């Protein structure tokens, strides 16, 4: 996600060992941090050659933004949204379309990057001076639907008025891109986090896993849990950082693209409400985790649990409130043993 999703990266040496790996030779850990995509990033890695890749990583992230950023007028994504047709200058645009199409189909449209006209109408995005209570949703939804997007390895096109917003998947993809850069230079033991999206490769010294945290949505700056990770990506979707309330209605930036976020039977502009606070997804790569965390938040806990019965390659940790307003959690079997709740 391009928003901060609520994951706080940390290294907790006191966490009990939950995963074992073959011992590796002790090497000094290199730490790098910087700014990109309107947020911060942190990298920790082990390199016997003690190389500092900050300049190169900053360059990679800048080039990535030139492709998929909504906030750069010179990006490939912005060019497409202005013209409804674009010839790719990098492979990244094509690859994110392929993954978006895959997740859109698998989730019955719960993930759909053509949501941009609706997001803007509610005040999320570049347009801020809007009235969300008077959204003409029916007129907007005619421009929402991945069926309107046609693409091949050379170009992408759509009907006029259809625009793409990759905020729900692009930041995860950027994590994978940086991970691939590190591996290309022989770095295989690292943790990279940007805006709350995380990928962990290998282990720390002495075979210890990397450890990262999930924010408690009800207690800012506090953790709900810590998770030990090795060779996994982790991303979180949550509405608690990016929402607003007007006349008693709470408007959230994660919107169901199938309904425009409307309550069943509700007037235009009235948003669906959910007790779900955050969904953290664990997968082999961050682009997969990032796309599915958005979809699962839209689908809700029960539909997500049903979906995952046939997807052993993905795990989730969900936080929600019960009828008394208490924080509750749910974790799939594949991730339970690696979680320590606070």
Short mmCIF file of N, CA, C and O in Angstrom, two decimals, residues 6-19 191 198 200 204 209-217 221-230 232 234 236 280 282 316-317 319 327 329-331 334-342:
data_model
loop_
_atom_site.label_atom_id
_atom_site.label_comp_id
_atom_site.label_asym_id
_atom_site.label_seq_id
_atom_site.Cartn_x
_atom_site.Cartn_y
_atom_site.Cartn_z
N UNK A 6 0.42 0.26 8.98
CA UNK A 6 0.33 -0.12 10.38
C UNK A 6 1.30 -1.18 10.82
O UNK A 6 1.11 -1.80 11.85
N UNK A 7 2.37 -1.41 10.03
CA UNK A 7 3.37 -2.38 10.45
C UNK A 7 4.57 -1.60 10.95
O UNK A 7 5.07 -0.73 10.28
N UNK A 8 5.06 -1.91 12.15
CA UNK A 8 6.22 -1.24 12.71
C UNK A 8 7.36 -2.24 12.73
O UNK A 8 7.32 -3.23 13.44
N UNK A 9 8.38 -2.00 11.90
CA UNK A 9 9.49 -2.94 11.84
C UNK A 9 10.39 -2.76 13.05
O UNK A 9 10.66 -1.65 13.49
N UNK A 10 10.86 -3.87 13.59
CA UNK A 10 11.75 -3.82 14.75
C UNK A 10 12.56 -5.09 14.81
O UNK A 10 12.21 -6.08 14.19
N UNK A 11 13.62 -5.05 15.52
CA UNK A 11 14.41 -6.25 15.77
C UNK A 11 14.37 -6.52 17.26
O UNK A 11 14.88 -5.74 18.05
N UNK A 12 13.74 -7.61 17.64
CA UNK A 12 13.56 -7.92 19.06
C UNK A 12 14.39 -9.15 19.40
O UNK A 12 14.03 -10.27 19.10
N UNK A 13 15.52 -8.91 20.03
CA UNK A 13 16.43 -10.01 20.32
C UNK A 13 15.91 -10.90 21.44
O UNK A 13 16.40 -12.00 21.64
N UNK A 14 14.91 -10.42 22.18
CA UNK A 14 14.40 -11.19 23.30
C UNK A 14 13.29 -12.15 22.91
O UNK A 14 12.85 -12.96 23.73
N UNK A 15 12.80 -12.10 21.67
CA UNK A 15 11.72 -12.99 21.27
C UNK A 15 12.22 -14.42 21.22
O UNK A 15 13.27 -14.69 20.66
N UNK A 16 11.49 -15.39 21.78
CA UNK A 16 11.92 -16.78 21.73
C UNK A 16 12.07 -17.26 20.31
O UNK A 16 11.32 -16.88 19.42
N UNK A 17 13.04 -18.11 20.08
CA UNK A 17 13.29 -18.64 18.75
C UNK A 17 12.15 -19.56 18.35
O UNK A 17 11.81 -20.49 19.06
N UNK A 18 11.53 -19.28 17.17
CA UNK A 18 10.41 -20.10 16.73
C UNK A 18 10.70 -20.80 15.42
O UNK A 18 9.92 -21.59 14.96
N UNK A 19 11.81 -20.46 14.78
CA UNK A 19 12.15 -21.14 13.54
C UNK A 19 13.63 -21.40 13.53
O UNK A 19 14.41 -20.55 13.96
N UNK A 191 16.16 -7.72 5.64
CA UNK A 191 14.78 -7.31 5.88
C UNK A 191 14.62 -5.91 5.31
O UNK A 191 15.39 -5.00 5.66
N UNK A 198 6.74 -5.30 4.15
CA UNK A 198 7.98 -5.94 4.60
C UNK A 198 8.28 -7.19 3.78
O UNK A 198 7.37 -7.94 3.43
N UNK A 200 11.29 -10.37 4.20
CA UNK A 200 12.40 -10.90 4.95
C UNK A 200 13.01 -12.07 4.19
O UNK A 200 12.29 -12.96 3.74
N UNK A 204 18.95 -13.76 10.52
CA UNK A 204 20.00 -12.96 11.14
C UNK A 204 21.12 -13.90 11.56
O UNK A 204 21.12 -15.10 11.25
N UNK A 209 15.40 -15.73 13.27
CA UNK A 209 14.52 -15.11 12.28
C UNK A 209 14.47 -13.60 12.45
O UNK A 209 14.79 -13.06 13.51
N UNK A 210 14.08 -12.93 11.39
CA UNK A 210 13.77 -11.52 11.50
C UNK A 210 12.46 -11.38 12.26
O UNK A 210 11.60 -12.26 12.22
N UNK A 211 12.29 -10.27 12.96
CA UNK A 211 11.06 -10.06 13.73
C UNK A 211 10.49 -8.69 13.38
O UNK A 211 11.21 -7.69 13.37
N UNK A 212 9.22 -8.66 13.10
CA UNK A 212 8.54 -7.40 12.80
C UNK A 212 7.24 -7.34 13.58
O UNK A 212 6.86 -8.32 14.23
N UNK A 213 6.57 -6.21 13.58
CA UNK A 213 5.40 -6.04 14.43
C UNK A 213 4.16 -5.58 13.69
O UNK A 213 4.24 -4.98 12.62
N UNK A 214 3.00 -5.88 14.28
CA UNK A 214 1.71 -5.42 13.79
C UNK A 214 1.18 -4.38 14.77
O UNK A 214 1.08 -4.63 15.98
N UNK A 215 0.82 -3.23 14.27
CA UNK A 215 0.32 -2.15 15.12
C UNK A 215 -1.05 -2.49 15.68
O UNK A 215 -1.88 -3.12 15.02
N UNK A 216 -1.29 -2.05 16.90
CA UNK A 216 -2.61 -2.16 17.53
C UNK A 216 -3.46 -0.99 17.05
O UNK A 216 -3.18 0.16 17.38
N UNK A 217 -4.51 -1.25 16.26
CA UNK A 217 -5.31 -0.14 15.71
C UNK A 217 -6.00 0.71 16.76
O UNK A 217 -6.34 1.86 16.49
N UNK A 221 0.81 3.61 18.11
CA UNK A 221 2.21 3.42 18.49
C UNK A 221 2.44 2.18 19.35
O UNK A 221 3.56 1.93 19.78
N UNK A 222 1.40 1.42 19.64
CA UNK A 222 1.56 0.17 20.39
C UNK A 222 1.42 -1.00 19.44
O UNK A 222 0.80 -0.91 18.38
N UNK A 223 2.02 -2.12 19.81
CA UNK A 223 1.95 -3.32 18.99
C UNK A 223 0.87 -4.27 19.48
O UNK A 223 0.70 -4.46 20.68
N UNK A 224 0.16 -4.87 18.53
CA UNK A 224 -0.78 -5.94 18.86
C UNK A 224 -0.07 -7.28 18.91
O UNK A 224 -0.46 -8.17 19.67
N UNK A 225 0.99 -7.42 18.10
CA UNK A 225 1.70 -8.69 18.03
C UNK A 225 3.05 -8.49 17.36
O UNK A 225 3.27 -7.50 16.64
N UNK A 226 3.95 -9.43 17.59
CA UNK A 226 5.19 -9.51 16.83
C UNK A 226 5.20 -10.83 16.08
O UNK A 226 4.61 -11.82 16.52
N UNK A 227 5.88 -10.84 14.93
CA UNK A 227 5.89 -12.02 14.07
C UNK A 227 7.32 -12.32 13.66
O UNK A 227 8.07 -11.41 13.23
N UNK A 228 7.73 -13.57 13.78
CA UNK A 228 9.06 -14.00 13.34
C UNK A 228 8.94 -14.50 11.90
O UNK A 228 8.10 -15.36 11.59
N UNK A 229 9.79 -13.96 11.02
CA UNK A 229 9.67 -14.26 9.60
C UNK A 229 11.01 -14.68 9.00
O UNK A 229 12.05 -14.12 9.32
N UNK A 230 10.94 -15.63 8.11
CA UNK A 230 12.08 -16.04 7.29
C UNK A 230 11.56 -16.35 5.89
O UNK A 230 10.64 -17.15 5.73
N UNK A 232 9.73 -14.65 3.77
CA UNK A 232 8.32 -14.32 3.58
C UNK A 232 8.15 -12.81 3.48
O UNK A 232 8.93 -12.04 4.04
N UNK A 234 5.24 -9.64 4.06
CA UNK A 234 4.12 -9.32 4.94
C UNK A 234 3.65 -7.90 4.67
O UNK A 234 4.45 -6.96 4.63
N UNK A 236 0.07 -5.08 5.34
CA UNK A 236 -1.13 -4.86 6.13
C UNK A 236 -2.03 -3.83 5.48
O UNK A 236 -1.56 -2.78 5.02
N UNK A 280 -3.47 -8.43 7.92
CA UNK A 280 -2.07 -8.63 7.55
C UNK A 280 -1.96 -9.93 6.78
O UNK A 280 -2.46 -10.96 7.22
N UNK A 282 0.51 -12.72 4.65
CA UNK A 282 1.84 -13.29 4.52
C UNK A 282 1.88 -14.13 3.25
O UNK A 282 1.02 -14.99 3.05
N UNK A 316 -3.05 -15.21 6.95
CA UNK A 316 -3.52 -13.91 7.40
C UNK A 316 -3.55 -13.82 8.91
O UNK A 316 -3.66 -14.83 9.62
N UNK A 317 -3.46 -12.58 9.39
CA UNK A 317 -3.68 -12.25 10.79
C UNK A 317 -4.61 -11.04 10.78
O UNK A 317 -4.25 -9.97 10.28
N UNK A 319 -7.32 -8.35 12.72
CA UNK A 319 -7.71 -7.68 13.96
C UNK A 319 -9.07 -7.04 13.76
O UNK A 319 -9.30 -6.36 12.74
N UNK A 327 -10.72 -5.59 21.29
CA UNK A 327 -9.89 -6.03 20.18
C UNK A 327 -9.79 -7.55 20.17
O UNK A 327 -9.44 -8.17 21.17
N UNK A 329 -8.59 -11.14 17.60
CA UNK A 329 -7.68 -11.49 16.51
C UNK A 329 -8.01 -12.87 15.96
O UNK A 329 -8.64 -13.70 16.62
N UNK A 330 -7.56 -13.09 14.72
CA UNK A 330 -7.69 -14.38 14.07
C UNK A 330 -6.43 -14.61 13.24
O UNK A 330 -5.99 -13.71 12.51
N UNK A 331 -5.86 -15.80 13.34
CA UNK A 331 -4.68 -16.14 12.55
C UNK A 331 -4.89 -17.50 11.90
O UNK A 331 -5.44 -18.42 12.51
N UNK A 334 -1.11 -21.52 9.30
CA UNK A 334 0.25 -21.44 8.77
C UNK A 334 1.11 -20.35 9.38
O UNK A 334 2.32 -20.34 9.19
N UNK A 335 0.49 -19.44 10.14
CA UNK A 335 1.26 -18.33 10.73
C UNK A 335 1.17 -18.31 12.25
O UNK A 335 1.96 -17.61 12.92
N UNK A 336 0.25 -19.06 12.84
CA UNK A 336 0.00 -19.00 14.29
C UNK A 336 1.26 -19.17 15.12
O UNK A 336 1.51 -18.44 16.07
N UNK A 337 2.07 -20.17 14.79
CA UNK A 337 3.21 -20.49 15.64
C UNK A 337 4.30 -19.41 15.61
O UNK A 337 5.19 -19.39 16.46
N UNK A 338 4.23 -18.51 14.64
CA UNK A 338 5.24 -17.46 14.52
C UNK A 338 4.81 -16.14 15.15
O UNK A 338 5.54 -15.16 15.11
N UNK A 339 3.60 -16.10 15.70
CA UNK A 339 3.02 -14.87 16.24
C UNK A 339 3.09 -14.88 17.77
O UNK A 339 2.78 -15.87 18.43
N UNK A 340 3.50 -13.75 18.32
CA UNK A 340 3.44 -13.55 19.77
C UNK A 340 2.61 -12.30 20.03
O UNK A 340 3.02 -11.18 19.74
N UNK A 341 1.41 -12.50 20.56
CA UNK A 341 0.52 -11.37 20.80
C UNK A 341 0.91 -10.64 22.07
O UNK A 341 1.41 -11.23 23.03
N UNK A 342 0.64 -9.34 22.06
CA UNK A 342 0.98 -8.49 23.22
C UNK A 342 -0.19 -8.40 24.20
O UNK A 342 -1.32 -8.54 23.83
#
